[in-house]
Coordinates of C-alpha atoms in Angstrom, one line a residue:
A1051 CA 5.0 -2.8 19.3
R1052 CA 2.1 -4.9 18.0
L1053 CA 0.0 -4.2 21.0
T1054 CA 0.7 -0.5 20.7
K1055 CA -0.3 -0.6 17.0
D1056 CA -3.5 -2.6 17.8
A1057 CA -4.4 -0.3 20.7
W1058 CA -3.9 2.8 18.4
R1059 CA -6.1 1.2 15.7
A1060 CA -8.8 0.3 18.3
A1061 CA -8.8 3.9 19.6
S1062 CA -9.1 5.1 16.0
V1063 CA -12.0 2.8 15.4
R1064 CA -13.8 4.1 18.5
S1065 CA -13.1 7.8 17.6
A1066 CA -14.5 7.2 14.1
G1067 CA -17.7 5.8 15.6
L1068 CA -17.2 2.4 14.1
D1069 CA -17.5 0.4 17.4
G1070 CA -21.2 1.2 17.9
P1071 CA -24.2 -0.9 16.9
G1072 CA -25.0 1.1 13.7
L1073 CA -23.7 3.6 11.2
D1074 CA -24.7 7.0 10.0
L1075 CA -27.1 6.9 7.0
D1076 CA -24.5 8.9 5.0
L1077 CA -22.1 6.0 5.4
V1078 CA -24.6 3.4 4.3
D1079 CA -25.6 5.6 1.3
A1080 CA -21.9 5.9 0.3
V1081 CA -21.6 2.1 0.3
L1082 CA -24.8 1.7 -1.8
L1083 CA -23.6 4.4 -4.2
T1084 CA -20.3 2.5 -4.6
H1085 CA -22.2 -0.8 -5.0
R1086 CA -24.2 0.6 -7.9
A1087 CA -21.1 2.0 -9.6
L1088 CA -19.2 -1.3 -9.3
G1089 CA -22.1 -3.5 -10.5
A1090 CA -21.2 -5.9 -7.7
V1091 CA -23.4 -8.6 -6.2
R1092 CA -22.3 -7.5 -2.7
T1093 CA -20.5 -4.4 -1.4
W1094 CA -19.7 -3.9 2.3
L1095 CA -17.8 -1.8 4.8
S1096 CA -16.1 -4.1 7.4
V1097 CA -14.3 -3.4 10.6
L1098 CA -11.6 -5.7 12.0
L1099 CA -12.1 -6.2 15.8
G1100 CA -9.1 -8.3 16.6
P1101 CA -9.7 -11.7 18.1
S1102 CA -13.4 -11.4 17.8
G1103 CA -13.2 -11.3 14.0
A1104 CA -14.7 -8.8 11.6
V1105 CA -18.0 -7.0 11.7
F1106 CA -19.8 -6.0 8.6
K1107 CA -21.2 -2.6 9.4
A1108 CA -22.9 -1.5 6.2
A1109 CA -23.7 -4.0 3.5
T1110 CA -25.9 -4.8 0.6
W1111 CA -27.1 -7.9 2.4
T1112 CA -28.0 -9.0 6.0
T1113 CA -25.3 -10.8 7.9
G1114 CA -25.4 -12.5 11.3
A1115 CA -22.9 -12.4 14.1
P1116 CA -19.2 -11.3 13.7
G1117 CA -17.1 -13.8 12.0
E1118 CA -13.6 -14.5 10.9
S1119 CA -12.6 -12.9 7.7
G1120 CA -9.2 -13.6 6.1
L1121 CA -10.0 -11.1 3.3
T1122 CA -10.7 -8.3 5.7
A1123 CA -7.6 -9.1 7.7
A1124 CA -5.5 -9.2 4.5
V1125 CA -6.7 -5.8 3.4
H1126 CA -5.8 -4.4 6.8
R1127 CA -2.3 -6.0 6.7
A1128 CA -1.6 -5.1 3.1
G1129 CA -2.6 -1.5 3.6
G1130 CA -3.5 -1.3 -0.1
A1131 CA -6.0 -2.4 -2.7
M1132 CA -6.3 -6.1 -3.3
F1133 CA -8.0 -8.1 -6.1
L1134 CA -8.6 -11.9 -6.2
Q1135 CA -10.5 -13.9 -8.8
G1136 CA -10.9 -17.5 -10.0
S1137 CA -8.9 -20.1 -8.2
D1138 CA -7.2 -17.5 -6.0
L1139 CA -10.5 -16.7 -4.4
Q1140 CA -11.7 -20.3 -3.8
E1141 CA -10.0 -20.7 -0.5
H1142 CA -12.1 -17.8 0.9
V1143 CA -15.6 -18.9 -0.3
A1144 CA -16.5 -20.1 3.2
E1145 CA -16.1 -16.7 4.8
V1146 CA -19.1 -14.9 6.2
A1147 CA -18.9 -12.2 3.6
L1148 CA -19.2 -14.7 0.7
E1149 CA -21.7 -17.2 2.1
G1150 CA -24.6 -17.7 -0.2
V1151 CA -23.0 -16.3 -3.4
R1152 CA -20.9 -18.0 -6.1
A1153 CA -18.4 -15.1 -6.3
I1154 CA -15.8 -15.2 -9.1
A1155 CA -14.0 -12.0 -8.1
W1156 CA -13.4 -9.9 -5.0
A1157 CA -11.7 -6.6 -4.3
G1158 CA -11.0 -4.6 -1.2
V1159 CA -9.4 -1.3 -0.2
P1160 CA -8.4 -0.1 3.3
I1161 CA -10.1 3.0 4.7
R1162 CA -7.7 5.2 6.6
T1163 CA -8.1 8.1 9.1
A1164 CA -6.4 11.4 8.4
E1165 CA -3.4 10.1 10.4
G1166 CA -3.1 7.1 8.1
V1167 CA -4.5 4.4 10.5
V1168 CA -6.6 1.7 8.8
V1169 CA -10.0 1.6 10.6
A1170 CA -12.1 -0.3 8.1
A1171 CA -12.2 -1.8 4.6
L1172 CA -14.5 -1.3 1.7
Q1173 CA -15.0 -4.6 -0.2
A1174 CA -17.0 -6.0 -3.1
A1175 CA -17.7 -9.3 -4.7
W1176 CA -19.0 -10.2 -8.2
T1177 CA -20.7 -13.2 -9.7
D1178 CA -20.2 -11.9 -13.2
A1179 CA -17.2 -10.2 -14.7
A1180 CA -15.7 -7.5 -12.5
P1181 CA -15.0 -4.0 -13.8
A1182 CA -11.7 -3.5 -15.6
D1183 CA -10.2 -1.6 -12.7
P1184 CA -12.3 -2.4 -9.6
G1185 CA -9.6 -1.1 -7.3
E1186 CA -9.8 2.4 -8.6
L1187 CA -13.6 2.5 -8.3
L1188 CA -13.4 1.1 -4.7
A1189 CA -10.7 3.6 -3.9
V1190 CA -13.0 6.5 -4.8
G1191 CA -15.7 5.0 -2.5
G1192 CA -13.1 4.5 0.1
R1193 CA -12.0 8.1 0.0
M1194 CA -15.6 9.3 0.3
L1195 CA -16.1 7.1 3.3
A1196 CA -12.8 8.2 4.9
T1197 CA -13.8 11.8 4.5
Q1198 CA -17.2 11.1 6.2
L1199 CA -15.5 9.2 9.0
D1200 CA -13.0 11.9 9.7
S1201 CA -15.9 14.5 9.7
R1202 CA -17.8 12.3 12.2
R1203 CA -14.7 11.9 14.4
D1204 CA -14.2 15.6 14.4
R1205 CA -17.8 16.2 15.6
L1206 CA -17.3 13.6 18.3
D1207 CA -13.9 15.1 19.3
L1208 CA -15.5 18.6 19.5
A1209 CA -18.4 17.3 21.6
E1210 CA -15.9 15.6 24.0
A1211 CA -13.7 18.7 24.2
L1212 CA -16.7 21.0 25.0
E1213 CA -17.9 18.5 27.7
G1214 CA -14.3 18.4 29.1
R1215 CA -14.3 22.2 29.3
R1216 CA -17.7 22.3 30.9
L1217 CA -16.5 19.8 33.6
A1218 CA -13.3 21.6 34.1
A1219 CA -15.1 24.9 34.6
A1220 CA -17.5 23.3 37.0
E1221 CA -14.6 21.8 39.0
L1222 CA -12.8 25.2 39.1
D1223 CA -16.0 26.9 40.2
S1224 CA -16.4 24.4 43.0
F1225 CA -12.8 24.8 44.1
F1226 CA -13.1 28.6 43.9
A1227 CA -16.2 28.7 46.1
L1228 CA -15.1 26.2 48.7
S1229 CA -11.5 27.2 49.2
A1230 CA -10.6 28.6 52.6
D1231 CA -7.9 30.7 50.9
L1232 CA -8.7 34.2 49.6
L1233 CA -9.0 33.8 45.8
A1234 CA -9.7 36.6 43.4
V1235 CA -9.7 37.5 39.7
T1236 CA -8.6 41.1 39.0
D1237 CA -8.3 43.3 36.0
T1238 CA -5.1 45.2 35.1
S1239 CA -5.9 48.0 37.4
G1240 CA -6.3 45.6 40.4
A1241 CA -10.1 45.9 40.6
L1242 CA -11.7 42.8 42.0
R1243 CA -13.8 41.3 39.3
R1244 CA -14.5 38.0 41.1
I1245 CA -13.8 36.9 44.7
N1246 CA -14.7 33.8 46.6
P1247 CA -16.7 33.7 49.9
A1248 CA -13.5 33.4 52.0
W1249 CA -12.9 37.2 51.5
S1250 CA -16.1 38.2 53.3
E1251 CA -15.6 35.5 55.9
T1252 CA -12.1 36.7 56.6
L1253 CA -12.4 40.5 56.3
G1254 CA -16.0 40.9 57.4
H1255 CA -17.1 42.9 54.4
T1256 CA -19.9 42.0 52.0
R1257 CA -19.2 41.0 48.4
L1258 CA -20.7 44.3 47.2
E1259 CA -18.3 46.3 49.5
M1260 CA -15.4 44.2 48.4
G1261 CA -16.3 44.8 44.8
A1262 CA -15.8 48.5 45.2
S1263 CA -12.1 48.0 46.3
T1264 CA -8.9 47.3 44.4
L1265 CA -6.5 44.6 45.5
T1266 CA -3.8 47.2 46.3
E1267 CA -6.2 49.0 48.7
L1268 CA -6.5 45.8 50.7
V1269 CA -2.8 45.2 51.1
I1270 CA -0.8 46.7 54.0
A1271 CA 1.7 49.2 52.7
E1272 CA 4.6 47.3 54.2
D1273 CA 3.6 44.2 52.2

């Protein structure tokens, strides 16, 4: 069951476009807007990539390679807003996300797809007093990011669906043209709207001549 859940989450991360090297500028702007509203020293969007750790995709600072993040994992597991400060935060100060700052408070909220799958987390850290209700402010930013991610996923899904239809149509055209069987598309009156080359090869008439006939005219009365 765990593998199934992890596989579903990984598929959701890919469909939301969070597994690539960068992010849409709209997503980055949403993180920065939330950052200013929170008055945080750092605000970031993170993606949990299983055994390889977490990747910080859009942040108010530059980070290096992916690293382990207990805070990111905790937000994913909890599935709800979290807030740590003071001594409760001290065991996490060695994390990639908090290196280089003397954070006294941290908060994070999960970001879900329309189906409810957690694909990322929006997090923030403070070196001064945190807002009275950081979870609510983060939740607003999280909902804004979730909406943008769903919209991005819908665009990707539409592009994939259109490409799938194009490939299917090309495959059908190839089958129609190469088939040795007599294949035809008719209207309700039996007029031949489309035929494959096998008709001319079998009956000896040109496509133009065949186009002037109906299907019933080509069938022996006994049949």
